[in-house]
Short mmCIF file of C-alpha atoms and ligand atoms in Angstrom, two decimals:
data_model
loop_
_atom_site.label_atom_id
_atom_site.label_comp_id
_atom_site.label_asym_id
_atom_site.label_seq_id
_atom_site.Cartn_x
_atom_site.Cartn_y
_atom_site.Cartn_z
CA UNK A 1 -32.18 25.88 -19.22
CA UNK A 2 -29.88 24.12 -16.85
CA UNK A 3 -26.33 25.38 -16.58
CA UNK A 4 -23.61 22.82 -17.38
CA UNK A 5 -20.25 24.55 -17.30
CA UNK A 6 -17.09 22.66 -18.16
CA UNK A 7 -15.91 20.63 -21.13
CA UNK A 8 -18.88 18.59 -22.35
CA UNK A 9 -16.95 15.32 -22.76
CA UNK A 10 -14.93 15.57 -19.54
CA UNK A 11 -16.61 12.43 -18.14
CA UNK A 12 -16.55 10.43 -21.38
CA UNK A 13 -15.04 6.94 -21.44
CA UNK A 14 -11.35 7.52 -22.20
CA UNK A 15 -11.25 5.17 -25.21
CA UNK A 16 -14.40 6.64 -26.75
CA UNK A 17 -13.17 10.20 -26.35
CA UNK A 18 -9.75 9.31 -27.74
CA UNK A 19 -11.38 7.73 -30.81
CA UNK A 20 -13.53 10.84 -31.29
CA UNK A 21 -10.53 13.16 -30.99
CA UNK A 22 -8.58 11.04 -33.47
CA UNK A 23 -11.35 11.24 -36.07
CA UNK A 24 -11.54 14.99 -35.54
CA UNK A 25 -7.80 15.19 -36.09
CA UNK A 26 -7.97 13.13 -39.29
CA UNK A 27 -10.60 15.49 -40.69
CA UNK A 28 -9.01 18.80 -39.70
CA UNK A 29 -5.25 18.25 -39.46
CA UNK A 30 -4.45 18.60 -43.18
CA UNK A 31 -6.05 22.06 -43.28
CA UNK A 32 -4.38 23.13 -40.04
CA UNK A 33 -0.97 22.00 -41.28
CA UNK A 34 -1.52 23.84 -44.57
CA UNK A 35 -2.13 27.05 -42.62
CA UNK A 36 1.05 26.42 -40.63
CA UNK A 37 2.91 26.08 -43.95
CA UNK A 38 1.36 29.37 -45.11
CA UNK A 39 2.59 31.33 -42.12
CA UNK A 40 5.98 29.63 -42.34
CA UNK A 41 6.32 27.48 -39.21
CA UNK A 42 9.88 26.25 -39.31
CA UNK A 43 12.88 25.00 -37.36
CA UNK A 44 13.56 26.65 -34.05
CA UNK A 45 10.01 28.01 -33.50
CA UNK A 46 8.49 27.93 -30.02
CA UNK A 47 4.86 26.80 -30.25
CA UNK A 48 1.97 26.60 -27.83
CA UNK A 49 -0.93 24.28 -28.70
CA UNK A 50 -3.91 25.07 -26.46
CA UNK A 51 -6.56 22.38 -25.91
CA UNK A 52 -4.17 19.86 -27.47
CA UNK A 53 -6.61 16.90 -27.29
CA UNK A 54 -4.97 13.74 -28.59
CA UNK A 55 -1.80 15.63 -29.55
CA UNK A 56 -1.64 15.22 -33.34
CA UNK A 57 -1.03 18.93 -33.96
CA UNK A 58 1.63 19.13 -31.26
CA UNK A 59 3.33 16.05 -32.74
CA UNK A 60 3.44 17.62 -36.21
CA UNK A 61 4.78 20.86 -34.77
CA UNK A 62 7.49 19.06 -32.80
CA UNK A 63 8.71 17.38 -35.95
CA UNK A 64 8.64 20.67 -37.87
CA UNK A 65 10.44 22.85 -35.31
CA UNK A 66 13.07 20.17 -34.65
CA UNK A 67 15.64 19.98 -31.88
CA UNK A 68 16.16 23.73 -31.68
CA UNK A 69 12.46 24.50 -31.27
CA UNK A 70 9.97 23.89 -28.47
CA UNK A 71 6.36 22.73 -28.33
CA UNK A 72 4.09 23.03 -25.32
CA UNK A 73 0.90 20.95 -25.63
CA UNK A 74 -1.50 22.33 -23.03
CA UNK A 75 -4.83 20.81 -22.06
CA UNK A 76 -7.12 21.06 -19.07
CA UNK A 77 -6.92 17.25 -19.03
CA UNK A 78 -3.72 16.05 -20.75
CA UNK A 79 -4.54 12.33 -20.40
CA UNK A 80 -3.95 11.62 -24.10
CA UNK A 81 -0.62 13.45 -24.21
CA UNK A 82 1.48 10.90 -22.28
CA UNK A 83 3.26 9.70 -25.40
CA UNK A 84 4.36 13.18 -26.37
CA UNK A 85 7.94 12.83 -25.32
CA UNK A 86 11.28 14.35 -26.15
CA UNK A 87 13.48 17.13 -24.85
CA UNK A 88 11.66 19.79 -26.87
CA UNK A 89 8.06 18.76 -26.13
CA UNK A 90 6.16 19.47 -22.95
CA UNK A 91 2.68 18.12 -22.17
CA UNK A 92 1.19 20.55 -19.69
CA UNK A 93 -1.97 20.44 -17.57
CA UNK A 94 -3.37 23.92 -17.92
CA UNK A 95 -6.76 25.59 -17.92
CA UNK A 96 -6.42 28.40 -20.44
CA UNK A 97 -9.28 30.31 -18.78
CA UNK A 98 -7.35 30.80 -15.55
CA UNK A 99 -3.78 29.43 -15.45
CA UNK A 100 -0.82 31.68 -16.21
CA UNK A 101 0.79 31.40 -19.63
CA UNK A 102 4.24 32.83 -20.40
CA UNK A 103 3.86 36.28 -21.98
CA UNK A 104 5.45 37.26 -25.32
CA UNK A 105 7.10 33.85 -25.57
CA UNK A 106 5.78 31.85 -28.53
CA UNK A 107 6.29 32.19 -32.29
CA UNK A 108 2.98 30.34 -32.73
CA UNK A 109 -0.02 29.96 -30.46
CA UNK A 110 -2.74 27.72 -31.91
CA UNK A 111 -6.09 26.37 -30.83
CA UNK A 112 -8.77 24.41 -32.66
CA UNK A 113 -12.22 23.42 -31.42
CA UNK A 114 -11.46 24.99 -28.06
CA UNK A 115 -13.09 28.44 -27.94
CA UNK A 116 -16.59 27.01 -28.52
CA UNK A 117 -16.19 25.21 -25.18
CA UNK A 118 -15.24 28.14 -22.95
CA UNK A 119 -17.54 30.67 -21.32
CA UNK A 120 -15.53 33.72 -22.38
CA UNK A 121 -13.78 32.99 -25.69
CA UNK A 122 -12.69 36.61 -26.17
CA UNK A 123 -10.81 36.53 -22.87
CA UNK A 124 -9.15 33.26 -23.94
CA UNK A 125 -8.17 34.79 -27.30
CA UNK A 126 -6.60 37.70 -25.42
CA UNK A 127 -4.71 35.33 -23.14
CA UNK A 128 -3.46 33.36 -26.13
CA UNK A 129 -2.41 36.57 -27.91
CA UNK A 130 -0.52 37.73 -24.82
CA UNK A 131 1.57 34.56 -25.09
CA UNK A 132 2.59 35.34 -28.71
CA UNK A 133 6.01 36.97 -29.02
CA UNK A 134 6.45 40.15 -31.07
CA UNK A 135 6.38 39.08 -34.73
CA UNK A 136 4.78 35.73 -33.81
CA UNK A 137 1.45 34.27 -34.97
CA UNK A 138 -1.91 33.43 -33.49
CA UNK A 139 -3.95 30.77 -35.35
CA UNK A 140 -7.47 29.97 -34.16
CA UNK A 141 -9.92 27.54 -35.77
CA UNK A 142 -13.53 27.14 -34.69
CA UNK A 143 -16.77 25.83 -36.20
CA UNK A 144 -19.70 27.89 -37.43
CA UNK A 145 -22.85 25.80 -37.71
CA UNK A 146 -24.88 28.45 -39.55
CA UNK A 147 -24.04 26.73 -42.86
CA UNK A 148 -25.05 23.21 -41.75
CA UNK A 149 -27.84 21.47 -43.59
CA UNK A 150 -29.02 18.42 -45.49
CA UNK A 151 -27.62 18.37 -49.02
CA UNK A 152 -30.95 17.10 -50.38
CA UNK A 153 -33.85 18.55 -48.44
CA UNK A 154 -36.22 16.01 -50.01
CA UNK A 155 -34.41 13.08 -48.36
CA UNK A 156 -36.81 11.31 -45.94
CA UNK A 157 -34.43 11.92 -43.00
CA UNK A 158 -33.63 15.54 -43.87
CA UNK A 159 -36.24 17.09 -41.60
CA UNK A 160 -35.27 14.96 -38.58
CA UNK A 161 -31.62 15.80 -39.09
CA UNK A 162 -32.32 19.53 -39.43
CA UNK A 163 -34.52 19.55 -36.31
CA UNK A 164 -31.80 17.85 -34.30
CA UNK A 165 -29.10 20.13 -35.62
CA UNK A 166 -31.04 23.27 -34.78
CA UNK A 167 -32.13 22.05 -31.33
CA UNK A 168 -28.61 20.89 -30.56
CA UNK A 169 -27.01 24.20 -31.51
CA UNK A 170 -29.49 26.46 -29.75
CA UNK A 171 -29.82 24.38 -26.59
CA UNK A 172 -26.11 23.87 -26.01
CA UNK A 173 -25.36 27.55 -26.58
CA UNK A 174 -28.11 28.61 -24.16
CA UNK A 175 -26.94 26.08 -21.57
CA UNK A 176 -23.37 27.36 -21.78
CA UNK A 177 -22.08 23.94 -22.91
CA UNK A 178 -20.76 24.92 -26.33
CA UNK A 179 -21.38 27.68 -28.83
CA UNK A 180 -21.29 26.14 -32.29
CA UNK A 181 -21.78 29.60 -33.87
CA UNK A 182 -18.57 31.08 -32.50
CA UNK A 183 -16.59 30.40 -35.70
CA UNK A 184 -18.90 32.88 -37.46
CA UNK A 185 -17.72 35.80 -35.37
CA UNK A 186 -14.16 34.58 -34.89
CA UNK A 187 -12.65 36.72 -37.70
CA UNK A 188 -14.10 39.87 -36.10
CA UNK A 189 -12.87 38.84 -32.67
CA UNK A 190 -9.35 38.19 -33.97
CA UNK A 191 -9.37 41.46 -35.90
CA UNK A 192 -10.11 43.35 -32.69
CA UNK A 193 -6.94 41.91 -31.12
CA UNK A 194 -4.86 44.36 -33.17
CA UNK A 195 -2.97 41.70 -35.15
CA UNK A 196 -1.59 42.31 -38.64
CA UNK A 197 -1.29 40.20 -41.81
CA UNK A 198 -4.60 38.57 -40.96
CA UNK A 199 -5.84 35.70 -43.10
CA UNK A 200 -9.04 33.65 -43.07
CA UNK A 201 -10.35 30.49 -44.64
CA UNK A 202 -13.51 28.51 -43.99
CA UNK A 203 -14.15 24.93 -45.10
CA UNK A 204 -17.56 23.21 -44.98
CA UNK A 205 -17.35 19.51 -45.77
CA UNK A 206 -20.04 17.11 -46.92
CA UNK A 207 -20.40 14.00 -44.79
CA UNK A 208 -22.48 10.84 -45.32
CA UNK A 209 -24.45 9.08 -42.65
CA UNK A 210 -22.50 6.03 -41.52
CA UNK A 211 -19.04 7.37 -42.29
CA UNK A 212 -16.31 7.92 -39.71
CA UNK A 213 -17.22 11.57 -39.24
CA UNK A 214 -20.84 10.68 -38.56
CA UNK A 215 -19.70 8.12 -35.99
CA UNK A 216 -17.84 10.93 -34.29
CA UNK A 217 -21.10 12.89 -34.09
CA UNK A 218 -22.96 9.83 -32.78
CA UNK A 219 -20.33 9.48 -30.05
CA UNK A 220 -20.68 13.15 -29.13
CA UNK A 221 -24.48 12.70 -29.04
CA UNK A 222 -24.10 10.35 -26.07
CA UNK A 223 -22.91 13.28 -23.96
CA UNK A 224 -25.40 15.78 -25.32
CA UNK A 225 -28.75 14.03 -25.72
CA UNK A 226 -29.40 14.03 -21.98
CA UNK A 227 -29.16 17.84 -22.01
CA UNK A 228 -31.55 18.08 -24.97
CA UNK A 229 -34.07 15.79 -23.24
CA UNK A 230 -33.74 17.48 -19.84
CA UNK A 231 -34.43 20.87 -21.40
CA UNK A 232 -37.42 19.62 -23.41
CA UNK A 233 -35.76 20.60 -26.69
CA UNK A 234 -36.21 17.24 -28.42
CA UNK A 235 -38.06 14.01 -27.65
CA UNK A 236 -36.46 10.57 -27.55
CA UNK A 237 -38.08 9.66 -30.85
CA UNK A 238 -36.79 12.85 -32.53
CA UNK A 239 -33.30 12.02 -31.30
CA UNK A 240 -33.65 8.44 -32.58
CA UNK A 241 -34.72 9.75 -36.01
CA UNK A 242 -31.68 12.04 -36.14
CA UNK A 243 -29.45 9.14 -35.19
CA UNK A 244 -30.87 7.14 -38.10
CA UNK A 245 -29.84 9.97 -40.41
CA UNK A 246 -26.29 9.91 -39.01
CA UNK A 247 -26.23 6.15 -39.66
CA UNK A 248 -27.74 6.15 -43.17
CA UNK A 249 -25.17 6.18 -46.01
CA UNK A 250 -27.78 7.60 -48.42
CA UNK A 251 -28.06 10.75 -46.29
CA UNK A 252 -25.61 13.58 -47.08
CA UNK A 253 -25.24 16.70 -44.98
CA UNK A 254 -23.07 19.78 -44.88
CA UNK A 255 -21.21 19.89 -41.59
CA UNK A 256 -20.30 23.05 -39.71
CA UNK A 257 -17.88 25.38 -41.44
CA UNK A 258 -14.42 25.19 -39.89
CA UNK A 259 -13.32 28.82 -39.77
CA UNK A 260 -9.57 29.34 -39.57
CA UNK A 261 -8.15 32.77 -38.75
CA UNK A 262 -4.55 33.82 -38.36
CA UNK A 263 -2.77 37.05 -37.58
CA UNK A 264 0.60 38.31 -36.50
CA UNK A 265 1.65 40.41 -33.53
CA UNK A 266 3.51 43.52 -34.65
CA UNK A 267 7.26 42.83 -34.56
CA UNK A 268 7.77 45.76 -32.18
CA UNK A 269 5.11 44.51 -29.99
C1 SAM B 1 -12.89 19.16 -29.00
S1 SAM B 1 -11.35 18.89 -28.28
C2 SAM B 1 -10.26 19.47 -29.56
C3 SAM B 1 -8.89 18.85 -29.49
C4 SAM B 1 -7.89 19.35 -30.54
N1 SAM B 1 -7.65 20.77 -30.40
C5 SAM B 1 -8.37 19.06 -31.94
O1 SAM B 1 -8.83 19.96 -32.65
O2 SAM B 1 -8.30 17.88 -32.34
C6 SAM B 1 -11.20 20.17 -27.06
C7 SAM B 1 -9.98 20.00 -26.18
O3 SAM B 1 -9.87 21.18 -25.38
C8 SAM B 1 -9.61 20.81 -24.04
N2 SAM B 1 -10.11 21.90 -23.18
C9 SAM B 1 -11.40 22.19 -22.88
N3 SAM B 1 -11.45 23.27 -22.07
C10 SAM B 1 -10.17 23.66 -21.85
C11 SAM B 1 -9.55 24.71 -21.10
N4 SAM B 1 -10.30 25.56 -20.38
N5 SAM B 1 -8.20 24.82 -21.09
C12 SAM B 1 -7.44 23.95 -21.82
N6 SAM B 1 -7.96 22.93 -22.54
C13 SAM B 1 -9.30 22.79 -22.57
C14 SAM B 1 -10.34 19.50 -23.86
O4 SAM B 1 -9.83 18.74 -22.77
C15 SAM B 1 -10.09 18.83 -25.22
O5 SAM B 1 -8.88 18.10 -25.22
#
């Protein structure tokens, strides 16, 4: 396996990557915001959004915490965060794996679809937790692809889809590009951080080929298929068959579970 460290879409065309991030946000934001409601995000909170992407979560937080709060939207490449403006919002270029983050400073530290992309997600979780103030919350949300699968295994494209999905997951994890299983172990990793009032929820959605979510996958495939081919995991024709499944509205599949986990730092620290 070749080693390909770094964010897999770092060299993507800016417009394509923005469109992909926006679809991701449309799918996952309502659940994320519901979790924020559950833990009680409110006016005056100081929030850190790590791996902020296109900024939709930071924007929601800024509105919620209002003029007395603060939101830092941090990303290794904050190119889509230019329009996050206002006296209480800061778009910050920051690599969470190495740059300093203020300790004990935030009422909420959140990340989504970030830990699967880093080499040492436990270290990143610890760094994020260190930034939470006493009594504050950590919320982390990551996918677990162990539940993925065709809804109808007798569909003519089911086998091609399943082969791609398995090859994709195993190859990218082995190559250090992304670990789509990390959401499965995330609750245990958060539990070991010593947080209290922990909560968990996992959602696995059903997508159709041809819908917006499948287009997001097809866009991501552009960055990934070269790795699958180079490592001999799949052939061009197997990749083409999988793409047909992602384009076919009669094909339904269960996407990766999105595992959300939250916990609170003890008020006395
Ligand atoms: C898949 S996107 C998710 C974006 C957003 N969190 C969401 O769920 O819509 C991952 C984001 O994490 C950022 N990222 C990747 N590695 C990072 C790192 N080491 N430090 C900070 N951000 C990182 C990427 O630039 C990208 O914006």
